[in-house]
Amino acid sequence: LNDFRTGSRANDPNEIMRNIATKLSDREIKAVAAYVSSL
């Protein structure tokens, strides 16, 4: 998510992930990462 937010990763169709990631705070990105890692 950080890479999408900074633009260093841009392989998402129609910039979907970039549009989402740019709206997330650092705290929200950490929360998403913690959730996904617990699945």
Coordinates of C-alpha atoms in Angstrom, one line a residue:
L1 CA 0.0 0.0 0.0
N2 CA 2.9 2.4 0.7
D3 CA 4.3 1.7 -2.7
F4 CA 0.9 2.4 -4.4
R5 CA 0.6 5.6 -2.3
T6 CA 4.0 6.9 -3.3
G7 CA 3.6 5.9 -6.9
S8 CA 6.6 3.5 -6.9
R9 CA 4.2 0.7 -7.7
A10 CA 1.8 1.4 -10.6
N11 CA 0.7 -1.9 -12.0
D12 CA -3.0 -1.6 -11.0
P13 CA -5.6 -1.4 -13.7
N14 CA -7.3 2.0 -13.8
E15 CA -5.3 3.2 -10.8
I16 CA -7.7 1.6 -8.4
M17 CA -5.2 0.7 -5.7
R18 CA -3.4 4.1 -6.1
N19 CA -6.7 5.9 -5.6
I20 CA -7.5 4.0 -2.5
A21 CA -3.9 4.1 -1.0
T22 CA -3.5 7.8 -1.4
K23 CA -6.5 8.3 0.9
L24 CA -5.2 6.1 3.7
S25 CA -3.2 7.4 6.6
D26 CA -0.1 5.5 7.9
R27 CA -2.2 4.2 10.8
E28 CA -4.9 2.9 8.4
I29 CA -2.3 1.2 6.2
K30 CA -0.8 -0.5 9.3
A31 CA -4.3 -1.7 10.4
V32 CA -5.0 -3.1 6.9
A33 CA -1.6 -4.9 6.9
A34 CA -2.3 -6.4 10.4
Y35 CA -5.8 -7.6 9.3
V36 CA -4.5 -9.2 6.1
S37 CA -1.6 -10.9 7.8
S38 CA -4.1 -12.4 10.3
L39 CA -6.1 -14.1 7.6

